[in-house]
Coordinates of C-alpha atoms and ligand atoms in Angstrom, one line a residue:
M1 CA -124.9 26.2 18.4
T2 CA -122.4 25.1 21.0
E3 CA -118.8 25.5 20.2
L4 CA -117.0 22.4 21.3
P5 CA -113.6 22.9 23.0
A6 CA -110.7 22.4 20.8
P7 CA -108.7 19.3 21.5
Q8 CA -105.2 19.8 22.9
A9 CA -102.3 19.1 20.6
V10 CA -100.5 16.0 21.8
P11 CA -96.8 16.6 22.3
G12 CA -94.6 14.7 19.9
C13 CA -97.4 14.0 17.5
P14 CA -96.5 15.4 14.0
C15 CA -100.1 15.3 12.9
C16 CA -101.2 17.5 15.8
A17 CA -98.3 19.9 15.1
E18 CA -99.4 20.1 11.5
F19 CA -103.0 20.9 12.4
S20 CA -101.8 23.6 14.8
D21 CA -99.7 25.1 12.1
R22 CA -102.6 25.0 9.6
L23 CA -105.0 26.5 12.0
A24 CA -102.5 29.3 12.8
A25 CA -102.1 30.0 9.1
T26 CA -105.8 29.9 8.3
A27 CA -108.2 32.8 8.9
P28 CA -110.6 31.9 11.8
Q29 CA -114.3 31.3 11.1
T30 CA -113.7 30.4 7.5
S31 CA -114.7 27.2 5.8
A32 CA -111.1 26.1 5.4
W33 CA -110.5 26.8 9.1
S34 CA -113.6 24.7 10.0
D35 CA -112.3 21.9 7.8
V36 CA -109.0 21.8 9.7
R37 CA -110.8 21.7 13.0
V38 CA -112.9 18.8 11.8
L39 CA -109.9 16.9 10.6
R40 CA -108.0 17.6 13.8
R41 CA -111.0 16.3 15.9
R42 CA -111.2 13.2 13.7
H43 CA -107.5 12.6 14.1
H44 CA -107.8 12.9 17.9
A45 CA -110.7 10.5 17.9
A46 CA -108.7 8.0 15.8
D47 CA -105.3 8.3 17.3
H48 CA -105.7 9.9 20.7
S49 CA -109.0 8.5 21.9
S50 CA -107.4 7.2 25.1
A51 CA -105.2 10.2 26.1
T52 CA -104.6 8.9 29.6
T53 CA -102.9 5.8 28.5
T54 CA -99.4 5.6 27.1
G55 CA -98.9 3.4 24.2
G56 CA -102.1 1.5 23.7
P57 CA -102.9 -1.2 21.3
T58 CA -100.8 -1.2 18.2
Ligands
ZN101 ZN1 -102.1 13.9 17.1

């Protein structure tokens, strides 16, 4: 299996900060850790899908 690169936390986004904190507090390679990574990726896709644009449709 190929490990996808982790999305970068977006500065100023409280959700990204929370995911980073949760990942740091969770033991790597565990199911809980994987869950946080999935949720973070989903959050990025939903809220940061166009990272090069500022603002975007609201
Ligand atoms: Zn975010």
